[in-house]
Amino acid sequence: MAGARVVDDEKKSYSAVFLLAVGLLLAGAVWSVWDDNITRRPWKKYQSEFFSLEVERAKEALEKERARLAADPAYQELAKQLAAARESVRSGDAARRLAELQRTRDEVTVHLNEADFALRIVKSKLEEAWYEYEHATLTGAPTDKAKAHIEDLNKEKAEVDRRLAERQAAQAQIDKEVEEVNSGVKALEEKQRDMEAERVKLERKLDGLQLHLGPMDFPRIPKIQQVVLDDFDRSAFNNALGRVDRCTSCHSGIEKGGFEEDPNPFKTHPKRDLLLNKHPPEKFGCTPCHGGQGPAVNSVEKAHGEVKFWEKELLRGEKVQASCIKCHTDLHLEGAETIARGEYLFVNLGCHGCHLVEGYDGLDKVGPYLRRIGAKVDPAWIVRWIENPHVYRAKTKMPNFMFSRAQATAIAAYLLDASKADSQQWLDSHPAPAGIDSANTELVEKGRTLADNLGCRGCHGFADDESPALLGANKDIVPNLSKVAEKTNARWIYNWIKNPKGFSPVARMPSLRLSDDEAVALTSFLLTLGKPQGDPALAATLQQPETIAQGKSLIRKYGCFGCHDIAGMETESRIGVELSTFGSKPNEELFFGNHTDIPENWDNWTYNKLKTPRTYQTERIEQVMPQFDLADEDIRALRVFLTSRTDDKIPVKYRYPNVQRATALVQGRRLVQKYNCVGCHIIEGGGGAIRVRYEESPTLAPPILNGEGAKVQPDWLFGFLKHPVPIRPWLKLRMPTFGMSDEEANTIISYFLAQDAVQVPFAFIEDAAIPHENLEAGKQLTSQDYFNCFSCHQQGDRKPEGPPEGWAPDLTMARRRLNPEWIIRWLHDPQKIQPNTKMPSFYPGGPDDVLGGDEEAQIRALRDYLMSLGKMQVQVASSGTAN
């Protein structure tokens, strides 16, 4: 029985099992190949689809171009003319003429070749003859025979050269005649090539987009596109690491035009010409700006960094601008408007007063100086202000801390008590002025006129809804004065407008150099804006020691000293968390309080924190950040700025190279913002809020300062910033005295020079090198017989005829004030430098009888003469005869 079983087992077939195993193995192999090349390689699918899309678009464009040519009457007419021209040279008189010319050319070519061969023979003989001559000379043998032989051969060569030149000329003449016969065809072919240029370009493009195998076309083979940024990253041990960036493996169309309306990943990069021309992906990659996981290509989520615990999530939309600040010191860039706005808000709202941020820790406090607050404000007003400043002035940048009346009273009590000594000292040295009368209609009207004309309205609003200088969408840069009489008194207003820095050494308000009478009138007008609302019963409460002590504690808790200079708080530190790397904070470190209605991510947390700062407060967790009432667009801009606060350190070789110029622009721009220069002047194409009041007479508005760095000489500008002098006496507006330090004035000068990329700012005028004829010509050109320059411009103390609005600056100031090269550019085209200027354009069109009509020479002569006027003025002044 056992033997039978063995025999049966040997006869049993396992082919089905083997077949199944082979099938499974084959399926596994197919699956492995499929998974490795398709499932785990989505980039191949994207590339293949893009290649097909690119070929399809190229074909569509080619067909469209062919159809355009086919429908173009001019092209069709050209084709007919070309066909007729070609036919004419294949038959008829032109063909016969060409055949005849060709036969003649063949004959000439034979004779030409014969002459050329003869020339080569005679040259060979000459070489031999010269050898014999030189050999005889060296051996001392007679040379007469050899010399005569050379002369005979030179005569023979001259004859051959003549025949060769004749036959070359004959051949050239025939070629010229052939070209003339064919010229009509060639001209038409050239026109046809021009009209077909786009079609040929598209054909070549299509040819390069495909692989060709015989008559068949195949799409290109997908492959990894990789950029390696050397030494871009740092390891945990601070060693340099390269960054691998494979984003264009999927985003194949990112730097190609024509795919702007396609979905990602085929879409062309927005603002491609602006952004990718300056940041080519093959050099910078994509992750330095967008973040994400550069090497990952096996899933969209991994490549975009949208996986748990990945620190560099993909930045999209306006958040990409958060990366600009990593390489660019100056954010005044096209395409970086949102982060520039966010940084501007962060600095000017005073966020750095509570939060330490690397690079922003040395900025000035943004709030008023409170060491003499007792001499300035009504006690009842300061309590109401602290309780909720937005009730008094809705657009104030002072946030609402949501204090109770008792808390506000306590804080006011401490401020008044701590400033008592300094306030009394100031009051003792600044007595109440005489003559102020808010009931005097004539005086008030005079003050109103001064407020309208002196430039006050470039910064201040005088009605509730008036905001000439806004910070962001809805915050005033400087106080609105519509209720100023509710806040303070005549004594303080008078002395403040006379000398702001006499009250506050850090005052941003400049001095308008008011006379006593002007200050009295202006104060009388301001006292009509609002009414005092005193509270006599409040005085006792404000003097209670326990109330003062409570106020001191509250000030320490809420960090009022972050924005204000407060006596007794000099050693206090910032109360807010450091934000230097806030953009890198993971979700796990964000506290959402008891909220279940807010999706838990960084963007939502930050938006709601800025929108409603105490929204994450709970019964157990207190929060003290105040309410700013920011507009949504400002919150988004601040969020983009905070996104940029990471611990990334970009290597120097990847950053914007001209750091010195960028730093000058940033520091200067901050000063311009601090003093609100753009309230009056247009600078870098923006600002000039006050100009809305001069739309009918723009020449009466403050000057436009675009190009100021190339226009004026730095030493003059330094003196002007320190001690302004009238340049346009007809203006009622006054350039105020800001009391800038030397360092601040130099910062402003460097800012203007950096704007215009001025490399050598100093001008040297060599009077001895100025030709005398230039001075005479310049004098002649400025006279009444020619350009009559002094009918508008002052010349020293001379005043021109005509209405004040027609006056122009004193030309004797040009030598010290203006850059000589700028004068030449200005005379060429004033409108180009300053649109809508009243200065006419004299060139082209200079007189023919001055300097031989040479307009460039005339412009240089005018420049030289203006420089000489300034020299004469200086000489007169130094002699003591000038007024």
PDB file of C-alpha atoms in Angstrom, residues 657-790:
ATOM      1  CA  PRO A 657      24.290  92.512  -2.820  1.00  0.00           C
ATOM      2  CA  ASN A 658      24.108  96.279  -2.236  1.00  0.00           C
ATOM      3  CA  VAL A 659      23.517  96.141   1.515  1.00  0.00           C
ATOM      4  CA  GLN A 660      24.940  99.618   2.154  1.00  0.00           C
ATOM      5  CA  ARG A 661      22.485 101.283  -0.225  1.00  0.00           C
ATOM      6  CA  ALA A 662      19.575  99.210   1.078  1.00  0.00           C
ATOM      7  CA  THR A 663      20.428 100.087   4.681  1.00  0.00           C
ATOM      8  CA  ALA A 664      20.567 103.790   3.799  1.00  0.00           C
ATOM      9  CA  LEU A 665      17.113 103.527   2.226  1.00  0.00           C
ATOM     10  CA  VAL A 666      15.614 101.699   5.214  1.00  0.00           C
ATOM     11  CA  GLN A 667      17.063 104.015   7.854  1.00  0.00           C
ATOM     12  CA  GLY A 668      16.171 107.127   5.867  1.00  0.00           C
ATOM     13  CA  ARG A 669      12.662 105.916   5.188  1.00  0.00           C
ATOM     14  CA  ARG A 670      12.096 105.351   8.900  1.00  0.00           C
ATOM     15  CA  LEU A 671      13.112 108.938   9.618  1.00  0.00           C
ATOM     16  CA  VAL A 672      10.853 110.201   6.838  1.00  0.00           C
ATOM     17  CA  GLN A 673       8.029 108.242   8.450  1.00  0.00           C
ATOM     18  CA  LYS A 674       8.937 109.471  11.920  1.00  0.00           C
ATOM     19  CA  TYR A 675       8.744 113.128  10.898  1.00  0.00           C
ATOM     20  CA  ASN A 676       5.913 112.517   8.398  1.00  0.00           C
ATOM     21  CA  CYS A 677       7.781 114.274   5.583  1.00  0.00           C
ATOM     22  CA  VAL A 678       5.357 112.637   3.153  1.00  0.00           C
ATOM     23  CA  GLY A 679       2.517 114.608   4.704  1.00  0.00           C
ATOM     24  CA  CYS A 680       3.735 117.554   2.601  1.00  0.00           C
ATOM     25  CA  HIS A 681       6.169 116.146   0.041  1.00  0.00           C
ATOM     26  CA  ILE A 682       5.891 113.445  -2.591  1.00  0.00           C
ATOM     27  CA  ILE A 683       8.846 111.123  -2.007  1.00  0.00           C
ATOM     28  CA  GLU A 684       9.551 107.909  -3.904  1.00  0.00           C
ATOM     29  CA  GLY A 685       6.335 108.498  -5.814  1.00  0.00           C
ATOM     30  CA  GLY A 686       4.067 108.557  -2.746  1.00  0.00           C
ATOM     31  CA  GLY A 687       2.773 110.964  -0.085  1.00  0.00           C
ATOM     32  CA  GLY A 688       1.975 114.636  -0.504  1.00  0.00           C
ATOM     33  CA  ALA A 689      -1.331 114.458   1.401  1.00  0.00           C
ATOM     34  CA  ILE A 690      -1.472 118.239   1.715  1.00  0.00           C
ATOM     35  CA  ARG A 691      -1.396 118.686  -2.082  1.00  0.00           C
ATOM     36  CA  VAL A 692      -5.118 117.945  -2.249  1.00  0.00           C
ATOM     37  CA  ARG A 693      -5.587 121.507  -0.993  1.00  0.00           C
ATOM     38  CA  TYR A 694      -3.554 122.902  -3.914  1.00  0.00           C
ATOM     39  CA  GLU A 695      -5.054 121.088  -6.884  1.00  0.00           C
ATOM     40  CA  GLU A 696      -5.946 124.364  -8.583  1.00  0.00           C
ATOM     41  CA  SER A 697      -2.519 125.921  -7.901  1.00  0.00           C
ATOM     42  CA  PRO A 698      -0.001 123.042  -7.630  1.00  0.00           C
ATOM     43  CA  THR A 699       2.941 125.474  -7.753  1.00  0.00           C
ATOM     44  CA  LEU A 700       1.899 126.699  -4.305  1.00  0.00           C
ATOM     45  CA  ALA A 701       2.204 123.192  -2.843  1.00  0.00           C
ATOM     46  CA  PRO A 702       5.384 121.857  -1.197  1.00  0.00           C
ATOM     47  CA  PRO A 703       7.962 120.700  -3.755  1.00  0.00           C
ATOM     48  CA  ILE A 704       8.102 117.138  -5.045  1.00  0.00           C
ATOM     49  CA  LEU A 705      11.271 115.445  -3.778  1.00  0.00           C
ATOM     50  CA  ASN A 706      11.571 112.598  -6.271  1.00  0.00           C
ATOM     51  CA  GLY A 707      15.165 112.708  -7.530  1.00  0.00           C
ATOM     52  CA  GLU A 708      16.312 115.032  -4.733  1.00  0.00           C
ATOM     53  CA  GLY A 709      19.550 113.075  -4.258  1.00  0.00           C
ATOM     54  CA  ALA A 710      20.671 113.775  -7.814  1.00  0.00           C
ATOM     55  CA  LYS A 711      19.421 117.355  -7.656  1.00  0.00           C
ATOM     56  CA  VAL A 712      21.002 119.006  -4.627  1.00  0.00           C
ATOM     57  CA  GLN A 713      24.458 119.083  -3.121  1.00  0.00           C
ATOM     58  CA  PRO A 714      24.760 117.186   0.191  1.00  0.00           C
ATOM     59  CA  ASP A 715      26.457 119.973   2.159  1.00  0.00           C
ATOM     60  CA  TRP A 716      23.693 122.424   1.195  1.00  0.00           C
ATOM     61  CA  LEU A 717      20.976 119.915   2.093  1.00  0.00           C
ATOM     62  CA  PHE A 718      22.621 119.275   5.468  1.00  0.00           C
ATOM     63  CA  GLY A 719      22.506 122.984   6.294  1.00  0.00           C
ATOM     64  CA  PHE A 720      18.933 123.283   5.017  1.00  0.00           C
ATOM     65  CA  LEU A 721      17.703 120.391   7.166  1.00  0.00           C
ATOM     66  CA  LYS A 722      19.365 121.847  10.219  1.00  0.00           C
ATOM     67  CA  HIS A 723      18.267 125.459   9.575  1.00  0.00           C
ATOM     68  CA  PRO A 724      15.721 125.811   6.741  1.00  0.00           C
ATOM     69  CA  VAL A 725      15.760 129.031   4.700  1.00  0.00           C
ATOM     70  CA  PRO A 726      13.113 130.206   2.203  1.00  0.00           C
ATOM     71  CA  ILE A 727      13.759 129.002  -1.331  1.00  0.00           C
ATOM     72  CA  ARG A 728      10.410 130.017  -2.808  1.00  0.00           C
ATOM     73  CA  PRO A 729       9.398 133.179  -0.893  1.00  0.00           C
ATOM     74  CA  TRP A 730       5.986 133.323  -2.542  1.00  0.00           C
ATOM     75  CA  LEU A 731       4.872 130.153  -0.694  1.00  0.00           C
ATOM     76  CA  LYS A 732       2.835 130.661   2.468  1.00  0.00           C
ATOM     77  CA  LEU A 733       3.822 127.156   3.552  1.00  0.00           C
ATOM     78  CA  ARG A 734       6.947 126.942   5.660  1.00  0.00           C
ATOM     79  CA  MET A 735       9.522 124.225   5.727  1.00  0.00           C
ATOM     80  CA  PRO A 736       9.631 123.670   9.513  1.00  0.00           C
ATOM     81  CA  THR A 737      12.671 123.246  11.719  1.00  0.00           C
ATOM     82  CA  PHE A 738      12.725 119.660  12.959  1.00  0.00           C
ATOM     83  CA  GLY A 739      15.671 120.078  15.275  1.00  0.00           C
ATOM     84  CA  MET A 740      17.374 117.070  13.726  1.00  0.00           C
ATOM     85  CA  SER A 741      20.633 115.827  15.136  1.00  0.00           C
ATOM     86  CA  ASP A 742      23.660 115.732  12.845  1.00  0.00           C
ATOM     87  CA  GLU A 743      23.240 111.970  12.608  1.00  0.00           C
ATOM     88  CA  GLU A 744      19.603 112.279  11.548  1.00  0.00           C
ATOM     89  CA  ALA A 745      20.401 114.917   8.912  1.00  0.00           C
ATOM     90  CA  ASN A 746      23.149 112.707   7.470  1.00  0.00           C
ATOM     91  CA  THR A 747      20.749 109.761   7.448  1.00  0.00           C
ATOM     92  CA  ILE A 748      18.223 111.761   5.413  1.00  0.00           C
ATOM     93  CA  ILE A 749      20.951 112.852   2.979  1.00  0.00           C
ATOM     94  CA  SER A 750      22.197 109.275   2.552  1.00  0.00           C
ATOM     95  CA  TYR A 751      18.591 108.208   1.927  1.00  0.00           C
ATOM     96  CA  PHE A 752      18.104 110.679  -0.932  1.00  0.00           C
ATOM     97  CA  LEU A 753      21.485 109.789  -2.443  1.00  0.00           C
ATOM     98  CA  ALA A 754      20.653 106.087  -2.244  1.00  0.00           C
ATOM     99  CA  GLN A 755      17.308 106.647  -3.979  1.00  0.00           C
ATOM    100  CA  ASP A 756      19.087 107.997  -7.039  1.00  0.00           C
ATOM    101  CA  ALA A 757      22.108 105.674  -6.719  1.00  0.00           C
ATOM    102  CA  VAL A 758      24.453 108.663  -6.615  1.00  0.00           C
ATOM    103  CA  GLN A 759      28.002 107.347  -6.396  1.00  0.00           C
ATOM    104  CA  VAL A 760      29.923 110.624  -6.148  1.00  0.00           C
ATOM    105  CA  PRO A 761      27.688 113.173  -4.400  1.00  0.00           C
ATOM    106  CA  PHE A 762      30.139 116.065  -4.174  1.00  0.00           C
ATOM    107  CA  ALA A 763      30.543 118.657  -6.918  1.00  0.00           C
ATOM    108  CA  PHE A 764      33.693 120.661  -7.570  1.00  0.00           C
ATOM    109  CA  ILE A 765      33.357 123.827  -9.644  1.00  0.00           C
ATOM    110  CA  GLU A 766      36.655 124.908 -11.191  1.00  0.00           C
ATOM    111  CA  ASP A 767      35.968 128.529 -12.079  1.00  0.00           C
ATOM    112  CA  ALA A 768      39.265 128.969 -13.919  1.00  0.00           C
ATOM    113  CA  ALA A 769      38.327 126.145 -16.307  1.00  0.00           C
ATOM    114  CA  ILE A 770      35.002 127.763 -17.345  1.00  0.00           C
ATOM    115  CA  PRO A 771      35.444 129.348 -20.803  1.00  0.00           C
ATOM    116  CA  HIS A 772      34.763 133.088 -20.840  1.00  0.00           C
ATOM    117  CA  GLU A 773      32.573 132.675 -23.927  1.00  0.00           C
ATOM    118  CA  ASN A 774      30.305 130.348 -21.900  1.00  0.00           C
ATOM    119  CA  LEU A 775      29.713 133.044 -19.298  1.00  0.00           C
ATOM    120  CA  GLU A 776      28.945 135.631 -21.987  1.00  0.00           C
ATOM    121  CA  ALA A 777      26.651 133.208 -23.825  1.00  0.00           C
ATOM    122  CA  GLY A 778      24.856 132.263 -20.594  1.00  0.00           C
ATOM    123  CA  LYS A 779      24.330 135.912 -19.724  1.00  0.00           C
ATOM    124  CA  GLN A 780      22.979 136.533 -23.219  1.00  0.00           C
ATOM    125  CA  LEU A 781      20.622 133.539 -23.098  1.00  0.00           C
ATOM    126  CA  THR A 782      19.131 134.538 -19.715  1.00  0.00           C
ATOM    127  CA  SER A 783      18.509 138.103 -20.877  1.00  0.00           C
ATOM    128  CA  GLN A 784      15.173 139.576 -21.958  1.00  0.00           C
ATOM    129  CA  ASP A 785      16.163 139.211 -25.612  1.00  0.00           C
ATOM    130  CA  TYR A 786      16.229 135.413 -25.350  1.00  0.00           C
ATOM    131  CA  PHE A 787      14.845 133.224 -22.538  1.00  0.00           C
ATOM    132  CA  ASN A 788      14.166 136.092 -20.094  1.00  0.00           C
ATOM    133  CA  CYS A 789      14.876 133.828 -17.107  1.00  0.00           C
ATOM    134  CA  PHE A 790      14.648 136.584 -14.509  1.00  0.00           C
TER     135      PHE A 790
END
